[in-house]
Coordinates of C-alpha atoms in Angstrom, one line a residue:
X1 CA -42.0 -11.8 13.3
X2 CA -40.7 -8.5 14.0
X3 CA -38.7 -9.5 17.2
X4 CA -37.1 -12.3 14.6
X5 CA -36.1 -9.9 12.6
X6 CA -34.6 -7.8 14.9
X7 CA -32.8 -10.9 16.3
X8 CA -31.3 -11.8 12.6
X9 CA -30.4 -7.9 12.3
X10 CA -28.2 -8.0 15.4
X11 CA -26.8 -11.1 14.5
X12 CA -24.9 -10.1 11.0
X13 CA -23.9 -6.7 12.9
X14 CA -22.2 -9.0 15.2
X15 CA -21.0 -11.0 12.3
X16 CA -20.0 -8.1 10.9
X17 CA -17.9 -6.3 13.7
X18 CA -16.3 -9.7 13.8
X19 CA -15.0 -10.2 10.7
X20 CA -13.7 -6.1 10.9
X21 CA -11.6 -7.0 13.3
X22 CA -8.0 -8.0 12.7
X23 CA -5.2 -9.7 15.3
X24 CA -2.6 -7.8 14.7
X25 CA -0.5 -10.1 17.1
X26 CA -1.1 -12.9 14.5
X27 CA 0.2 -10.1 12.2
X28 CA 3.4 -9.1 13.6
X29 CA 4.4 -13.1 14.6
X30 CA 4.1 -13.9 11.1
X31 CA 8.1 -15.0 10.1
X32 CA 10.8 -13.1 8.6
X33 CA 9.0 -9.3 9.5
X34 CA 10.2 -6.5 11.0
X35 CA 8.1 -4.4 13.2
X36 CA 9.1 -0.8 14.2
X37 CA 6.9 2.1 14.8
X38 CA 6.4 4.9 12.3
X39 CA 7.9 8.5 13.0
X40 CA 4.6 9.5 14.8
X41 CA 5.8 7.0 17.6
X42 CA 1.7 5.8 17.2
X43 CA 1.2 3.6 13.9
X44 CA 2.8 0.2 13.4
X45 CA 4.5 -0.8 10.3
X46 CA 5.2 -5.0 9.6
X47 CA 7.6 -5.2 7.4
X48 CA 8.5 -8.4 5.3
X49 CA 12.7 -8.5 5.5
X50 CA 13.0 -9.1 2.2
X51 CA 12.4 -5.9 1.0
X52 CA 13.1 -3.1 -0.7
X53 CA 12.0 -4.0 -4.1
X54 CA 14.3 -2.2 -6.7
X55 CA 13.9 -0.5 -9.9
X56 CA 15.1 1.5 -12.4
X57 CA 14.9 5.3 -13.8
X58 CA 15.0 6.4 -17.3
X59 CA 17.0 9.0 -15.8
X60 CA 20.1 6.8 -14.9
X61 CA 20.8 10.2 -11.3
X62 CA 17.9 8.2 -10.0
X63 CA 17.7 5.2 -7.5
X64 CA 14.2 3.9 -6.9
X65 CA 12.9 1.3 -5.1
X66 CA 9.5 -0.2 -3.5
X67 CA 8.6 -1.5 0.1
X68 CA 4.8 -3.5 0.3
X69 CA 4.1 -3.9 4.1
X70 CA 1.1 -3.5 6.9
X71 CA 0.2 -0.8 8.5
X72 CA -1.5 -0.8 11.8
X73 CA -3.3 2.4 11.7
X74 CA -3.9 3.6 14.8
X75 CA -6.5 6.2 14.5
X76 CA -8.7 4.2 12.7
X77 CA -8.1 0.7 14.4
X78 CA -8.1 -0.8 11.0
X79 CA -4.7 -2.5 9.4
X80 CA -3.8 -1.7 5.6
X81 CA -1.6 -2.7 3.4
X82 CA 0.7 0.0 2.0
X83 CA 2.6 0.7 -0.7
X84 CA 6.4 3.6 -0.1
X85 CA 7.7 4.4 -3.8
X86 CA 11.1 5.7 -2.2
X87 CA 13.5 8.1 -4.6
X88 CA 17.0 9.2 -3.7
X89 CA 18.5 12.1 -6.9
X90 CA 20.6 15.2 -6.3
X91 CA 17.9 17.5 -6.5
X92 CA 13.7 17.7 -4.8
X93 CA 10.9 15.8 -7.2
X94 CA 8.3 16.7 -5.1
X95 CA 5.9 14.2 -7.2
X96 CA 2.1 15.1 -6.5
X97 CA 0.9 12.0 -8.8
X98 CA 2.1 8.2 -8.5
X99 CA 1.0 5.6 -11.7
X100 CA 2.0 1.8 -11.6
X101 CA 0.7 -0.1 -14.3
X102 CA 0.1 -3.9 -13.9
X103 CA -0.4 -5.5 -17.3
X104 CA -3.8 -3.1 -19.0
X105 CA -4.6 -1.9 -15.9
X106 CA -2.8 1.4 -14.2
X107 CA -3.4 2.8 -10.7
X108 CA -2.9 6.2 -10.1
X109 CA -2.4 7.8 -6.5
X110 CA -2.3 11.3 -5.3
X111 CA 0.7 11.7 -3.4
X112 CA 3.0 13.7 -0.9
X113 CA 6.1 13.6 -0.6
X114 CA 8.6 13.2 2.8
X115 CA 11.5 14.4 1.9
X116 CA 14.9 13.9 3.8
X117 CA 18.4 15.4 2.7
X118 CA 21.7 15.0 3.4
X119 CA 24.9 16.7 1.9
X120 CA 22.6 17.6 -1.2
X121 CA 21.4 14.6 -1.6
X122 CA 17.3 14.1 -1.4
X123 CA 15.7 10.9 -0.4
X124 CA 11.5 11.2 -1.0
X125 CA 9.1 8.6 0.4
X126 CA 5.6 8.7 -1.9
X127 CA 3.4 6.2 0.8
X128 CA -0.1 5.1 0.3
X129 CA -2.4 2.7 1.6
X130 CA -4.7 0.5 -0.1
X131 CA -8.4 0.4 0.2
X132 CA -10.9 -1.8 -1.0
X133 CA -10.8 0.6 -5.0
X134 CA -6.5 -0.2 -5.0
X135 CA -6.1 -3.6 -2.9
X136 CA -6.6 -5.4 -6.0
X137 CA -3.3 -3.2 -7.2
X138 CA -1.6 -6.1 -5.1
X139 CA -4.0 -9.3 -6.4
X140 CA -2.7 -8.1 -10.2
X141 CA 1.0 -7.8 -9.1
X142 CA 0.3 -11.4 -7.9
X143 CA -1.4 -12.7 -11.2
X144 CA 1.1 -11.3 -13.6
X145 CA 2.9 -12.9 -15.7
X146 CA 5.9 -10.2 -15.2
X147 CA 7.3 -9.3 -11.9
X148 CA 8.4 -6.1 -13.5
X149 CA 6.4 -2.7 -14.2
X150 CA 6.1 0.4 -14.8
X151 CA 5.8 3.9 -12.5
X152 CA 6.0 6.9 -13.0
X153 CA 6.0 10.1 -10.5
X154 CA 4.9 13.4 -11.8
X155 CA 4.7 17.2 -10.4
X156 CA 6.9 20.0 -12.0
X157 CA 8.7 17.3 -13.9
X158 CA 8.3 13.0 -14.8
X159 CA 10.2 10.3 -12.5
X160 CA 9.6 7.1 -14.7
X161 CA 10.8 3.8 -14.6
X162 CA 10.2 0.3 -13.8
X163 CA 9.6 -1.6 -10.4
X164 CA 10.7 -5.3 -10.3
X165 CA 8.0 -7.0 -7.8
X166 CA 8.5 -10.4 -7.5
X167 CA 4.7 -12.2 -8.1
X168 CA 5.0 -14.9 -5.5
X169 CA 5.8 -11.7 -2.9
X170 CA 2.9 -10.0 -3.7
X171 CA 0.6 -13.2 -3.2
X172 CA 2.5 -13.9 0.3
X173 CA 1.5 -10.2 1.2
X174 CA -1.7 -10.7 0.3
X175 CA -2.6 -13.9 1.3
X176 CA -1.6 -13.3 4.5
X177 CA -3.6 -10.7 4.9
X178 CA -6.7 -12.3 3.4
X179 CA -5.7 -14.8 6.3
X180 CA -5.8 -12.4 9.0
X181 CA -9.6 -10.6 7.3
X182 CA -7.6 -7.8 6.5
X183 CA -9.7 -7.5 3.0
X184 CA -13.1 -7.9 5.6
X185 CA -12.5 -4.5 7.3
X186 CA -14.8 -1.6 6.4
X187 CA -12.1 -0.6 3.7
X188 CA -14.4 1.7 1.5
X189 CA -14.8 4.1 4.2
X190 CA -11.2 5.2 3.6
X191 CA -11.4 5.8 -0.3
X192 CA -11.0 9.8 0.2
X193 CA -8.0 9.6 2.3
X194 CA -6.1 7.5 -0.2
X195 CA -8.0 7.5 -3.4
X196 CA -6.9 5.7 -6.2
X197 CA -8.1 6.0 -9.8
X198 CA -8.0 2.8 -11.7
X199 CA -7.9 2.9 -15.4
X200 CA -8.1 0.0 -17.9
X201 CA -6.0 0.5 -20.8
X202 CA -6.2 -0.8 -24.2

């Protein structure tokens, strides 16, 4: 009995380690992507081509706009899905909170930003990735009704505006990564390095 158990036991921790693992050459042959390396020469991104995603700012100084890709994660192994709010103004926002709302549901982010100037002007990068609390951030921009929501970026001062996310993209991300088992890798494990508080509201 016991050697049958310990049989069974090995068996799902095969099945398990399996299913964690991800071809990330099935990833990057998908069509229409882009593949390039992040600045630490080490991490992958896949990026679909037809991105950015733009929005709008209540303040009219401010361009904004979205980029949903993969990100092949090297010190972990694992791939993510990420989400890059991108800002370009005349002056630093230096957000340390990111919201997007999808419907009655908002997700909030802590953030960093990357910020890159030129003549005056700054262009920020807010970047996280999705574990298993915010991945279904991506099943609700797929489900909605709208394709267009609302942020907002706060620190010192409040970025908001609206993101227009085109549904049938969002289900093509995620579908494709629900393809590859993406959503089968140990996920949770990475819930303090990008947490995510999800709020229902009324």
């Amino acid at each position: 009995m016991k050697r049958c158990f310990l049989l069974i036991l090995a068996l799902l921790l095969l099945s398990g380690t399996a299913l964690a693992e991800l071809d990330t050459r099935a990833l990057e042959e998908l069509p229409d992507m882009a593949v390039f390396p992040t600045d630490n020469g080490v991490d992958i991104v896949v990026r679909p081509l037809n991105q950015p995603f733009f929005g709008t700012c209540e303040d009219e100084e401010i361009t904004v706009c979205a980029y949903i890709d993969y990100l092949e994660h090297a010190d972990s192994g694992l791939v993510f899905l990420r989400l890059t709010v991108a800002t370009t103004a005349d002056h630093e926002i230096w957000a340390e909170e990111l919201t997007v709302t999808v419907d009655k549901e908002q997700y909030a982010f802590p953030v960093h930003s990357r910020v890159d100037e030129y003549d005056q002007i700054f262009m920020e990068d807010y970047t996280v990735c999705l574990t298993d609390v915010s991945l279904p951030l991506l099943k609700a921009l797929a489900r909605s009704r709208k394709d267009t929501h609302p942020f907002t970026l706060q620190g010192s001062s409040t970025v908001a505006g609206t993101l227009t996310i085109p549904g049938d993209a969002a289900a093509a991300l995620y579908d494709a990564y629900v393809n590859l088992m993406g959503n089968r890798q140990n996920l949770e494990m990475y819930r303090e390095m990008w947490p995510c508080t999800v709020t229902k509201l009324k």
